[in-house]
mmCIF file of C-alpha atoms in Angstrom:
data_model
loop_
_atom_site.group_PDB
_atom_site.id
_atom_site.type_symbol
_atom_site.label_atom_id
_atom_site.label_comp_id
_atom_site.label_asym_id
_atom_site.label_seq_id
_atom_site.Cartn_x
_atom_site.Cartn_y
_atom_site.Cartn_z
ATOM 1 C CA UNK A 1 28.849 -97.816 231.507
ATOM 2 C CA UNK A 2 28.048 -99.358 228.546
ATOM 3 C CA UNK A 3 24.549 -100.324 229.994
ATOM 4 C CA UNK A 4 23.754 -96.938 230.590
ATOM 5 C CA UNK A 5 24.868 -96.007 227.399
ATOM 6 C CA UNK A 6 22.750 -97.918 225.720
ATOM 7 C CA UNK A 7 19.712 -97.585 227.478
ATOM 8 C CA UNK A 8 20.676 -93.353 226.923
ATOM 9 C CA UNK A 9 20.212 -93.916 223.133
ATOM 10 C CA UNK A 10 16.718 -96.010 223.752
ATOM 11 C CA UNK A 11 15.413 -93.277 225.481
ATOM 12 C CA UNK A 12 16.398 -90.585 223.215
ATOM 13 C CA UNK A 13 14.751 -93.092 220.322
ATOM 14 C CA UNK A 14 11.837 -93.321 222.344
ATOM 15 C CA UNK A 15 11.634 -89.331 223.106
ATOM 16 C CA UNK A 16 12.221 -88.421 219.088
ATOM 17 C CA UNK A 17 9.692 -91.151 217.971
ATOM 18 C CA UNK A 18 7.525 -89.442 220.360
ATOM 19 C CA UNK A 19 8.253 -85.902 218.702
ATOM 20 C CA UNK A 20 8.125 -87.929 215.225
ATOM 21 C CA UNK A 21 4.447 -89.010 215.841
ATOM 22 C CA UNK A 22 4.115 -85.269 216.831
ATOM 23 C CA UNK A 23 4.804 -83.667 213.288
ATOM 24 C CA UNK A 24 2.830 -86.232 211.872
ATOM 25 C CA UNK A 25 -0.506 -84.986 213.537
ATOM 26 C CA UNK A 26 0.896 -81.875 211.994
ATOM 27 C CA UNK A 27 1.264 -82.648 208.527
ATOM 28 C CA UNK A 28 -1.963 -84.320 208.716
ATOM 29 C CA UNK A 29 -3.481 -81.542 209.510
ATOM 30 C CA UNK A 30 -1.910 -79.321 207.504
ATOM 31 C CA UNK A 31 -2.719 -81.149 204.535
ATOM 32 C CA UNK A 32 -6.436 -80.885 205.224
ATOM 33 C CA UNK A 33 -6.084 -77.477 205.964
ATOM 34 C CA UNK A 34 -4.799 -76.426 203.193
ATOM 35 C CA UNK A 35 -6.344 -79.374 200.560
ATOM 36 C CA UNK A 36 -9.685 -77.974 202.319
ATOM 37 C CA UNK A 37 -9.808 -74.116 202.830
ATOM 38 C CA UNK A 38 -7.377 -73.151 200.113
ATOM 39 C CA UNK A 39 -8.982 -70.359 199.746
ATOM 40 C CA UNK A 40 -9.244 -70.329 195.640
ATOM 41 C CA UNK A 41 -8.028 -73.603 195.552
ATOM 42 C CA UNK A 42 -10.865 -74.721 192.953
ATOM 43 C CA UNK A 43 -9.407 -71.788 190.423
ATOM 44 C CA UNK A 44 -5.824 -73.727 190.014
ATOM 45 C CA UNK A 45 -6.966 -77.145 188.270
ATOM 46 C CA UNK A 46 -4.602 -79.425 187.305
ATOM 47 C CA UNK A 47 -1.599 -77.371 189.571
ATOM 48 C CA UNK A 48 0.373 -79.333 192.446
ATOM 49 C CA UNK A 49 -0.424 -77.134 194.834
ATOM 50 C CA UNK A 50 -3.412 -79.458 196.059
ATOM 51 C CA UNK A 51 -1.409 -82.746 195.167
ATOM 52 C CA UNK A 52 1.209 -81.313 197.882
ATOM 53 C CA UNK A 53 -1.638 -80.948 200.430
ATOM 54 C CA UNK A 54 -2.796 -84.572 199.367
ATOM 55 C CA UNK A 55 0.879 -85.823 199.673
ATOM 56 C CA UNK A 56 1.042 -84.432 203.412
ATOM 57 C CA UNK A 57 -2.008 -86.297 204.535
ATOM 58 C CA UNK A 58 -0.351 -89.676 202.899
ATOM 59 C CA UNK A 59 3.144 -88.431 204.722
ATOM 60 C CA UNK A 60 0.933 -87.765 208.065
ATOM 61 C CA UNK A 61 -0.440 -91.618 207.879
ATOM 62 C CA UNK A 62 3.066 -93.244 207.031
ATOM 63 C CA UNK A 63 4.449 -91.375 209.964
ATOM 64 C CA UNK A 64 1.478 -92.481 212.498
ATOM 65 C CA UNK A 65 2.278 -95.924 210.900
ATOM 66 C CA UNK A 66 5.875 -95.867 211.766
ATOM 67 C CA UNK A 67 5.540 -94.862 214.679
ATOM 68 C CA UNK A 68 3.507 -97.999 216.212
ATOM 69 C CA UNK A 69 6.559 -99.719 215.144
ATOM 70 C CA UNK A 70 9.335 -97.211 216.267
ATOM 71 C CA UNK A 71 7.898 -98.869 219.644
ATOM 72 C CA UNK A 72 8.354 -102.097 219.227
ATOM 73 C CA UNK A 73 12.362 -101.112 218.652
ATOM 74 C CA UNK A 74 12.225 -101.604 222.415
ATOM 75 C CA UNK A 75 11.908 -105.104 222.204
ATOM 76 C CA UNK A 76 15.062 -105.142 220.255
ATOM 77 C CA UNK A 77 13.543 -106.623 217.207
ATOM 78 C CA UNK A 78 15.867 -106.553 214.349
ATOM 79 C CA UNK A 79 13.116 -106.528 211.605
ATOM 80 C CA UNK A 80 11.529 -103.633 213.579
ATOM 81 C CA UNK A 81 14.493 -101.531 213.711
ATOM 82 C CA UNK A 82 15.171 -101.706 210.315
ATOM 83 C CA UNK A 83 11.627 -101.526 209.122
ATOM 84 C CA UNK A 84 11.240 -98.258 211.020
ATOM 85 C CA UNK A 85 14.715 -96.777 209.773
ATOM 86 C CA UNK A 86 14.012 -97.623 206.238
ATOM 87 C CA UNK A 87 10.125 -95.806 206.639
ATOM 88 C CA UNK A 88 11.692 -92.654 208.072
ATOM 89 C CA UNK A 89 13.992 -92.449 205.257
ATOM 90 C CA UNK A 90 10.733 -92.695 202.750
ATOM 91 C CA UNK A 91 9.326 -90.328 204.834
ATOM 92 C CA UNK A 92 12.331 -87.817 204.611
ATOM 93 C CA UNK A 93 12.213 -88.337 200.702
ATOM 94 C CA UNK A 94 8.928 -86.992 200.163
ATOM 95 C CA UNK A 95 9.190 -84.451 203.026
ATOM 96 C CA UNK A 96 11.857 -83.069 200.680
ATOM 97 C CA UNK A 97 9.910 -82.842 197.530
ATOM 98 C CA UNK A 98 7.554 -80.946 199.029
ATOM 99 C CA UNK A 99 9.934 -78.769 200.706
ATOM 100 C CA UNK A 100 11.902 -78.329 197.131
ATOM 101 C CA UNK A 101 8.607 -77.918 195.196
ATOM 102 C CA UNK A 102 7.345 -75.246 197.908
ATOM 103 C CA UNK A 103 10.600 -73.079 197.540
ATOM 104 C CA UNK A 104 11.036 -73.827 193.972
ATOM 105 C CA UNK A 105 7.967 -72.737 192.882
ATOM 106 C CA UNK A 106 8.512 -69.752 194.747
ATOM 107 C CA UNK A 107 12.143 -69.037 193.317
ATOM 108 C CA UNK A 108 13.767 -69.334 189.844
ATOM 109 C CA UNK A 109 10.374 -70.662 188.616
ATOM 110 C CA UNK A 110 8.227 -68.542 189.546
ATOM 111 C CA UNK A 111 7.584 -66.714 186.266
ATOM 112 C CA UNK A 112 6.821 -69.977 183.992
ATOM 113 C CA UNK A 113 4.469 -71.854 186.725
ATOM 114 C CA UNK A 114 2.320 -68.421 186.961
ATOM 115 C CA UNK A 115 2.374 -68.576 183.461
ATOM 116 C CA UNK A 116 1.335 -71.733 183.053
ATOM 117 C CA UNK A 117 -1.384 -71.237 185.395
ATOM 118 C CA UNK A 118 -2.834 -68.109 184.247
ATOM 119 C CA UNK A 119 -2.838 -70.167 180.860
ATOM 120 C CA UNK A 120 -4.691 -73.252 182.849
ATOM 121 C CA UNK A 121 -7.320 -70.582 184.299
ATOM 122 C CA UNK A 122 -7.825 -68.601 181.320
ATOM 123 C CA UNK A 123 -8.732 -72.067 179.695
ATOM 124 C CA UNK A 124 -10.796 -73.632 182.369
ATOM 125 C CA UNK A 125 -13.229 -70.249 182.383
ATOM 126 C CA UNK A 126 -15.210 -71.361 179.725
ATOM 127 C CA UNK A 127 -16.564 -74.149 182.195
ATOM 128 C CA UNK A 128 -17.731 -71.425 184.528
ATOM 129 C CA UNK A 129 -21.649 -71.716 183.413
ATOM 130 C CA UNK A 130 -21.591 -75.453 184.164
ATOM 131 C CA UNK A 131 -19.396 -75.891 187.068
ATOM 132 C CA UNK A 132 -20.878 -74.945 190.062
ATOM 133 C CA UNK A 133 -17.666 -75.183 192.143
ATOM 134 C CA UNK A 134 -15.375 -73.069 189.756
ATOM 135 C CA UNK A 135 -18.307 -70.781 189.427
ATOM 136 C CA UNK A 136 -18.666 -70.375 193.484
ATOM 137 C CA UNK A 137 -14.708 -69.762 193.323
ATOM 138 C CA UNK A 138 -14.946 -67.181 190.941
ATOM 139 C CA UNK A 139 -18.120 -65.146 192.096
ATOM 140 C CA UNK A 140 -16.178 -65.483 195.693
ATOM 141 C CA UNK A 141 -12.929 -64.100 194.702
ATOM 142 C CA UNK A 142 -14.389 -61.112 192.368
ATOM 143 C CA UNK A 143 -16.814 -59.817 195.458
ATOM 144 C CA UNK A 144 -14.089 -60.790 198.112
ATOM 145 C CA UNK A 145 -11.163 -59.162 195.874
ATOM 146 C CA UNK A 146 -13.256 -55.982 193.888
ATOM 147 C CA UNK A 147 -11.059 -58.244 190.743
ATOM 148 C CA UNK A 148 -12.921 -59.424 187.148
ATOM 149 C CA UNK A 149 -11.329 -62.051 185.584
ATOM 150 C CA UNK A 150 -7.970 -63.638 185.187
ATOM 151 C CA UNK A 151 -6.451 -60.718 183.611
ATOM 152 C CA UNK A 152 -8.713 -58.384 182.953
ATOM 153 C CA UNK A 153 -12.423 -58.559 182.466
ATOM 154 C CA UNK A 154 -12.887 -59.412 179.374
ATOM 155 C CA UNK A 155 -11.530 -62.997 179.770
ATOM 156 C CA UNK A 156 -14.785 -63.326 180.297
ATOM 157 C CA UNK A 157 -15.793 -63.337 176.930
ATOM 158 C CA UNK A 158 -12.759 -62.971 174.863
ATOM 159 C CA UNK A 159 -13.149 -66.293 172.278
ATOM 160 C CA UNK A 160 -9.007 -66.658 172.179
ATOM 161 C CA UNK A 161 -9.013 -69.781 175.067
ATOM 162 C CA UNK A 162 -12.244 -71.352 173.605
ATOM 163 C CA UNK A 163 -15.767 -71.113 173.665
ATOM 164 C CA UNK A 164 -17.042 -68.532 176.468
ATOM 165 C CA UNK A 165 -20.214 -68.678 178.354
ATOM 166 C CA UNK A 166 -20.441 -65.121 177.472
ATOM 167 C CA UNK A 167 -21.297 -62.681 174.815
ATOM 168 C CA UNK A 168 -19.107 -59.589 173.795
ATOM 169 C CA UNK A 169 -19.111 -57.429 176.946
ATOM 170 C CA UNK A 170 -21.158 -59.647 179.323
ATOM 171 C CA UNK A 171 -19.424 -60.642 182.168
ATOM 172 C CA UNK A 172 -20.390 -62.600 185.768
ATOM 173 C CA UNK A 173 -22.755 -60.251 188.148
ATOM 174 C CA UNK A 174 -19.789 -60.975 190.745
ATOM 175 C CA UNK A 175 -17.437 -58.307 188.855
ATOM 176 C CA UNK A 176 -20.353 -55.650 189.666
ATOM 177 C CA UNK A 177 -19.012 -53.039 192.491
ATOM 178 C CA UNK A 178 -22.498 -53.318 193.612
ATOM 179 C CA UNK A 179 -23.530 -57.188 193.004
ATOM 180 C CA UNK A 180 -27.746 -57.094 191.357
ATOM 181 C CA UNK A 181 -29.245 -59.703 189.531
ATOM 182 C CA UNK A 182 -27.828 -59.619 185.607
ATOM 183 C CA UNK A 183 -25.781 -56.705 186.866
ATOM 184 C CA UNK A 184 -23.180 -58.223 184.419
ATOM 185 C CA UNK A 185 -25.004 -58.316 181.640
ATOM 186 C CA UNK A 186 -25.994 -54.879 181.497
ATOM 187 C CA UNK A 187 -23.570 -51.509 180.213
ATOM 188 C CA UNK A 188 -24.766 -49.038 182.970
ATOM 189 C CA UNK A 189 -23.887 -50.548 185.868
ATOM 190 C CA UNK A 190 -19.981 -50.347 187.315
ATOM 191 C CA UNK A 191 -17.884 -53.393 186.986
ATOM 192 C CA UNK A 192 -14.025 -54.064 188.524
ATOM 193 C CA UNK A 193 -11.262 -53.157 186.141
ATOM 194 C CA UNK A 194 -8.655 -55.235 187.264
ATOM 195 C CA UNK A 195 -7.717 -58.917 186.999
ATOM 196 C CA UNK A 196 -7.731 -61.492 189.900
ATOM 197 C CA UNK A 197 -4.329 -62.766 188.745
ATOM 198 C CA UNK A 198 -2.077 -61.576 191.317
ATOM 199 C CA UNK A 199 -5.086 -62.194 194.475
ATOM 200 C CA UNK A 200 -4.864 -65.976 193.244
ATOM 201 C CA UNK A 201 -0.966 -66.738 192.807
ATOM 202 C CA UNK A 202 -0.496 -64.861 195.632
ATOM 203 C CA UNK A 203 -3.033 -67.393 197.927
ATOM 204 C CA UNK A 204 -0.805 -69.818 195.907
ATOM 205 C CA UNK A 205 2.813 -69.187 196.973
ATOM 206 C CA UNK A 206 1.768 -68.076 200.398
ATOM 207 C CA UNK A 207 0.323 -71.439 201.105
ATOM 208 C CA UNK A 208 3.307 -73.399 199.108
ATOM 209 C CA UNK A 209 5.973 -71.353 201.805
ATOM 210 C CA UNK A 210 3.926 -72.299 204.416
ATOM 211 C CA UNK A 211 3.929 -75.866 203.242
ATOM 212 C CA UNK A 212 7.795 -75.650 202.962
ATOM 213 C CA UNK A 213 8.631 -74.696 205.922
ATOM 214 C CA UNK A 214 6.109 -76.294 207.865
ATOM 215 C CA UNK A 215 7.710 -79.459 206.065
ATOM 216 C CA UNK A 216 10.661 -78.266 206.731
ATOM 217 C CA UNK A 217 11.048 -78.214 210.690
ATOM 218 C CA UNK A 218 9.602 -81.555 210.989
ATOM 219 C CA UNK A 219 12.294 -82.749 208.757
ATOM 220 C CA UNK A 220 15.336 -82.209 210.973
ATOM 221 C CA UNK A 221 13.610 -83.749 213.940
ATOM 222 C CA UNK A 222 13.174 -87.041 211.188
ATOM 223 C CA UNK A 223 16.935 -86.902 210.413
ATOM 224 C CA UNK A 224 17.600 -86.635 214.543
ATOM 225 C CA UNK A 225 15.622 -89.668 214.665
ATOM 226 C CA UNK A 226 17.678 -91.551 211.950
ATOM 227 C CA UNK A 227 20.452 -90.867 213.423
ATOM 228 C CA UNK A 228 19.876 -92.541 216.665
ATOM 229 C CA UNK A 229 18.001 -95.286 214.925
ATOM 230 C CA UNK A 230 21.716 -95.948 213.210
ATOM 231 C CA UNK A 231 23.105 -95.953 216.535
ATOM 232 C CA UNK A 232 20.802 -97.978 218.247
ATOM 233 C CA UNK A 233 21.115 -100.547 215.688
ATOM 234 C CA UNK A 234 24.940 -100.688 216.275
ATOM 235 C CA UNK A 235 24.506 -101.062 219.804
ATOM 236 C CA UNK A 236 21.948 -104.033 219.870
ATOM 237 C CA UNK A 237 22.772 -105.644 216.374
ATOM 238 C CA UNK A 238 26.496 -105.457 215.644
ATOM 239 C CA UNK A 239 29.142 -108.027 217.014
ATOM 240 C CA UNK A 240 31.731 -105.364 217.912
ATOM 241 C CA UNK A 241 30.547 -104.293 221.307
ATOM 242 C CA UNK A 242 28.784 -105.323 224.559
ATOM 243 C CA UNK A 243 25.447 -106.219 223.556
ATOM 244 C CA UNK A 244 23.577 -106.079 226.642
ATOM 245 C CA UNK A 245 23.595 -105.658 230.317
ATOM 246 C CA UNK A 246 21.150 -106.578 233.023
ATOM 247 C CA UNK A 247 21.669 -106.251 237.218
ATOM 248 C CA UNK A 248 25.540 -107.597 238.241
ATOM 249 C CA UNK A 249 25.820 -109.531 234.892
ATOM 250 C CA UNK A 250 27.152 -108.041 231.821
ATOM 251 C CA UNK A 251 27.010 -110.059 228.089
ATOM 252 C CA UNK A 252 29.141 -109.611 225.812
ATOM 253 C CA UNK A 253 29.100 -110.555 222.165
ATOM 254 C CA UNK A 254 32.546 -112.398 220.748
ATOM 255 C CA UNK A 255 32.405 -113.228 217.504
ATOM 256 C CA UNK A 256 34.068 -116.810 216.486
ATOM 257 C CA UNK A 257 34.726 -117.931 213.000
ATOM 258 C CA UNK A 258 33.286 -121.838 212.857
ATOM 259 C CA UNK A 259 33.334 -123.565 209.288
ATOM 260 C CA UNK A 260 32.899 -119.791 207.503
ATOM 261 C CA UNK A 261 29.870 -119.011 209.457
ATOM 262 C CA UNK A 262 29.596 -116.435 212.484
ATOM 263 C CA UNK A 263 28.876 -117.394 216.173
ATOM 264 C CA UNK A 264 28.992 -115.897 219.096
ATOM 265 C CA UNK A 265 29.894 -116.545 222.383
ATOM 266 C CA UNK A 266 28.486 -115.663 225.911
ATOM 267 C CA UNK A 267 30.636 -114.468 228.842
ATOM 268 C CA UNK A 268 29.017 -114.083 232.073
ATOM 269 C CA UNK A 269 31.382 -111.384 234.601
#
């Protein structure tokens, strides 16, 4: 009974290291999805939103990790089973700062991190003439979007945040309703009214859910698989119970006190 037992819970180990391995291809890719198509990723500098993309990619390799030596737990390798227990349970940690960050930033903080970023974006527009990435981001957004600016459009050259890369009024040809070459520049022809804000923190929080809950499901297969790590580690490791069984014989583990120290004793049936 016991044998059965036992070789029940290696199975099931087996199985959820198997599922384990699973959401770590997902959070892999996940994190490159998101660190790579963001889609105006390169107009929140500074902003965790990409670190939590970077941390899933780490979180993806750990698990892969791991998982080589969830295997070897079938050799009944003490080191092993604790070594993979003790690397689920990191993983679990930063599963859940990502899934608190995701739904925090989303709930009762909403307000102050958009403020803080519209501050951050604001700020980093006066790079816009000399980096070529934030510029693609912004000329993408404004055509994709019919948007000008963080706000409105003249953050563009509104001297409050710092030096601008434009004068009074001038603004990037991407805020043109119909984009022409120094459109921007020129009085006559029709720009966008309205800011970009709410286009960009709403890319933001959409992709920090997604992160969340995405995180979130693979999470209570991890704590599945702790569980029956624990159990399996009872089974094979503590002197309490019968440690092993194999064809007619069955072993069981006594434990004799000998001079302070613990042995144990052998009985064949």
């Amino acid at each position: 009974m016991c044998c059965w037992s036992l070789k029940a819970v290696k199975c099931a180990v087996v199985l959820l290291t198997i599922f384990y391995f699973i959401t770590g291809i997902i959070l892999f890719i996940t994190g490159i999805v998101i660190a790579a198509s963001g889609t105006y990723a390169e107009l929140l500098p500074g902003v965790a939103y990409l670190n939590t993309a970077y941390l899933l990619i780490f979180i993806g390799i750990v698990i892969f990790v791991s998982a080589v030596i969830g295997c070897c737990c079938l050799r009944d390798t003490k080191c092993c089973v604790l070594t993979f227990y003790f690397l689920v349970v990191i993983v679990i940690c930063l599963e859940v700062s990502v899934i608190i960050l995701g739904y925090v930033a989303n709930g009762v903080l909403r307000d102050r991190i958009d403020d803080y970023i519209n501050q951050e974006m604001l700020r980093d527009m006066r790079n816009y003439g000399t980096d070529q990435s934030l510029k693609e981001a912004w000329d993408k957004v404004q055509r994709e979007e019919s948007c000008c600016g963080v706000r409105t459009a003249s953050d563009w050259f509104n001297p409050l945040y710092g030096k601008r890369s434009f004068l009074q009024n001038e603004i990037p040809d991407s805020c043109c309703e119909i984009v022409q070459q120094d459109c921007g520049l020129k009085e006559e022809y029709t720009k966008h009214s309205k800011g970009c804000e709410d286009v960009i923190l709403d890319d933001l929080h959409k992709n920090l859910r997604s992160l969340a809950t995405i995180t979130l499901i693979c999470l209570l297969v991890q704590i599945v698989l702790v569980l029956f790590i624990l159990c399996l580690y009872y089974m094979l490791f503590t002197n309490k119970a019968v440690h092993w069984c194999c064809s007619c014989c069955v072993y069981e583990m006594v434990e004799i006190e000998d001079d302070d120290k613990h042995k144990f004793k052998t009985d064949s049936v």
